[in-house]
C-alpha cells in the first residue's frame, strides 16, 4: 500500500543553519506529494506540493523536489529562522484518490 | 480563503460519555475527513465522507461513528468515550480533483478522556 517514511526527530538547529528533512515514499501509480507544517497549537497548513516527477515545490524559502528515481521528496531550507519551529509532515495522495498518507512528523526547533 | 472550523479547541470528558466533535467548512468541498494525531504516529484516518449522507471507514474506525447531514458539516461521534481515545482530532476537507487532492485542515480539538 501507499506509505510515507520521514526522518525521525526532533531536529534542533541554530538560526541561519541549513535544514534538510528526509522523506521517502512507497506508492503505486503516480502520487502527488506534499509537505504540511503544524505550528504550536494549530492545525496543519500546506507548505508546498509537487504533482509530477521532477517538479519542485517551493514556499517561504522551503523547497522540495519530486524524485521518482529515488522515491523521495526531501524538504530543504537554506537558512532557518526561529519562526520556522514547528512539526513538518510529508504526505502523499494518489491521483484522483482521497487516500492521503502522512508521515509521522518531524519536530523542528530553531534556537536563536 | 478556505476555512475549516472545529467546535472546540479543548474538551475534557469522562469515560463512558457520548462525545460529539463538529466540523464545518465554508468552501463547498465535497470531501471531508476526520483524523486523530498521536505523537510518533502522525495522522491516522478515522472516517471520511465524499458526499452528504455518505461515509467510508478509514484506518481506525473502531469506537467512532460519523454523520454528514449537510455538505458543509461533518460530525465525529464517540459513542462511549474511553481513555485510549484521548488525542488530538483534526478535521479536513477537499475538492474532488482530477489532479491532486490538497486537504485543508481545521485547528484541531484536543480531547482528554478521564
XYZ file of C-alpha atoms in Angstrom:
226
model
C 0.000 0.000 0.000
C 0.920 3.666 -0.087
C 3.131 4.922 2.699
C 5.489 7.709 3.659
C 8.620 7.467 5.782
C 10.172 10.640 7.086
C 13.192 11.438 9.153
C 12.689 10.988 12.851
C 13.067 13.991 15.041
C 13.366 16.015 16.964
C 15.693 18.259 14.995
C 17.335 21.204 16.728
C 19.189 23.843 14.719
C 20.649 27.261 15.289
C 19.191 30.230 13.437
C 20.507 30.549 9.840
C 21.509 26.872 9.677
C 20.675 24.688 6.659
C 17.711 22.355 7.046
C 17.041 19.003 5.424
C 14.176 16.726 6.448
C 14.198 13.473 4.533
C 11.051 11.906 3.130
C 10.713 8.760 1.047
C 7.546 7.150 -0.210
C 6.089 3.899 -1.465
C 3.196 4.112 -3.868
C 1.634 2.506 -6.884
C 0.851 4.795 -9.749
C 1.782 8.462 -9.720
C 1.132 10.135 -6.382
C 1.108 13.825 -5.607
C 3.469 14.796 -2.795
C 3.015 17.394 -0.081
C 4.726 18.983 2.875
C 2.444 20.275 5.614
C 3.524 22.344 8.614
C 1.875 22.473 12.033
C 2.730 25.416 14.256
C 2.176 25.068 18.014
C -1.498 24.886 18.918
C -2.691 24.926 15.314
C -3.906 22.562 12.614
C -1.881 21.573 9.556
C -1.183 24.063 6.785
C 0.004 23.178 3.318
C 3.605 24.313 2.906
C 4.322 23.126 -0.621
C 3.376 20.451 -3.132
C 4.505 18.688 -6.319
C 2.278 16.716 -8.630
C 4.689 15.010 -11.025
C 8.259 13.782 -11.280
C 10.966 16.476 -11.271
C 8.510 19.154 -10.113
C 9.925 21.445 -7.454
C 7.576 22.840 -4.856
C 8.613 25.980 -3.017
C 7.180 28.381 -0.448
C 8.543 30.676 2.290
C 12.129 29.699 1.404
C 11.412 25.965 1.668
C 11.893 23.690 -1.339
C 11.333 20.040 -2.190
C 11.858 18.183 -5.481
C 9.798 15.164 -6.527
C 12.395 12.478 -7.348
C 10.765 9.442 -8.882
C 14.040 7.540 -9.329
C 14.780 7.666 -5.594
C 11.100 7.899 -4.472
C 11.983 10.909 -2.360
C 10.673 14.387 -1.569
C 13.182 15.894 0.868
C 12.398 19.274 2.421
C 15.192 21.887 2.443
C 15.695 25.453 3.563
C 18.931 27.374 3.247
C 18.630 29.492 6.389
C 16.100 28.650 9.086
C 14.546 31.170 11.464
C 13.169 30.799 14.978
C 9.687 31.221 13.477
C 10.183 28.002 11.468
C 9.948 25.972 14.680
C 7.058 23.583 14.047
C 6.211 19.996 13.177
C 6.607 19.088 9.496
C 4.644 16.301 7.817
C 5.376 14.696 4.486
C 2.306 13.273 2.732
C 1.215 11.667 -0.489
C -2.065 11.389 -2.292
C -2.699 9.189 -5.254
C -4.115 10.633 -8.447
C -7.821 11.348 -8.018
C -7.880 9.422 -4.777
C -8.827 10.532 -1.297
C -6.344 8.257 0.402
C -3.842 10.768 1.779
C -0.991 9.187 3.748
C 1.064 11.135 6.248
C 4.483 10.540 7.709
C 4.945 10.505 11.472
C 6.041 14.146 11.536
C 9.384 15.764 12.352
C 9.579 18.371 15.097
C 11.967 21.206 14.293
C 13.223 23.605 16.941
C 15.307 26.584 15.862
C 17.290 28.353 18.568
C 18.399 31.981 18.351
C -9.505 31.558 1.878
C -10.800 28.138 2.770
C -11.899 27.979 6.336
C -12.397 24.821 8.328
C -13.639 25.307 11.866
C -13.999 22.861 14.711
C -16.454 23.302 17.551
C -13.987 23.123 20.422
C -10.240 23.576 20.846
C -10.118 21.683 24.126
C -12.547 19.169 25.548
C -12.493 17.097 28.745
C -14.911 14.190 29.079
C -15.377 11.221 31.375
C -15.156 7.563 30.447
C -18.454 6.317 29.043
C -19.755 9.714 27.952
C -21.028 10.292 24.436
C -18.896 12.892 22.713
C -19.676 14.971 19.613
C -16.983 16.765 17.644
C -18.251 19.134 14.973
C -16.512 20.379 11.864
C -17.729 22.995 9.391
C -16.149 24.101 6.106
C -17.176 27.111 4.051
C -15.813 26.271 0.584
C -18.403 23.831 -0.716
C -15.922 20.939 -0.619
C -17.302 17.519 -1.466
C -14.903 15.589 0.747
C -14.458 15.781 4.498
C -12.178 13.803 6.790
C -11.573 13.053 10.441
C -8.074 12.176 11.647
C -6.532 11.596 15.004
C -2.994 12.735 15.686
C -0.800 10.994 18.226
C 2.927 11.559 18.903
C 5.124 9.342 16.752
C 2.176 8.035 14.754
C 1.405 11.009 12.544
C -2.167 11.374 11.341
C -4.419 8.371 11.079
C -7.665 8.485 9.155
C -10.774 7.587 11.150
C -13.557 8.212 8.625
C -14.150 10.257 5.528
C -17.156 11.349 3.529
C -17.317 12.186 -0.182
C -20.917 13.371 -0.216
C -23.865 14.137 2.021
C -25.009 11.035 3.909
C -22.054 9.046 2.520
C -19.235 7.760 4.713
C -16.266 5.455 4.382
C -14.159 3.843 7.086
C -10.569 4.873 7.352
C -7.764 3.017 9.066
C -9.019 3.193 12.658
C -12.851 3.463 12.722
C -13.415 1.296 15.797
C -15.121 3.178 18.614
C -16.174 6.046 16.339
C -19.077 6.927 14.092
C -19.754 9.924 11.846
C -22.636 11.906 10.461
C -22.907 14.130 7.408
C -26.392 15.528 7.015
C -25.313 18.739 5.275
C -22.491 19.279 2.818
C -20.640 21.787 4.998
C -20.793 19.842 8.268
C -19.146 16.570 9.328
C -19.541 15.243 12.858
C -17.421 12.695 14.687
C -19.148 10.762 17.464
C -17.568 8.771 20.256
C -20.452 6.603 21.431
C -18.813 5.726 24.756
C -15.565 7.560 25.316
C -12.582 5.620 26.611
C -9.203 6.803 27.907
C -7.423 5.453 24.818
C -9.370 7.979 22.751
C -7.519 10.832 24.403
C -5.903 12.516 21.414
C -5.834 15.476 19.051
C -8.636 15.274 16.480
C -8.235 17.043 13.161
C -10.908 17.677 10.570
C -10.058 18.350 6.922
C -11.870 18.985 3.654
C -11.041 18.938 -0.048
C -12.463 19.217 -3.520
C -12.645 16.180 -5.723
C -9.957 16.964 -8.275
C -8.591 15.096 -11.265
C -5.075 16.316 -10.472
C -4.434 16.265 -6.776
C -6.491 16.461 -3.626
C -4.975 19.045 -1.314
C -6.666 18.875 2.062
C -7.441 21.915 4.213
C -7.333 21.434 7.957
C -9.129 22.860 10.950
C -7.262 23.929 14.115
C -7.883 20.654 15.911
C -9.694 19.562 19.072
C -7.593 18.242 21.913
C -9.788 15.697 23.700
C -8.951 14.336 27.125
C -10.959 11.398 28.455
C -10.647 10.891 32.209
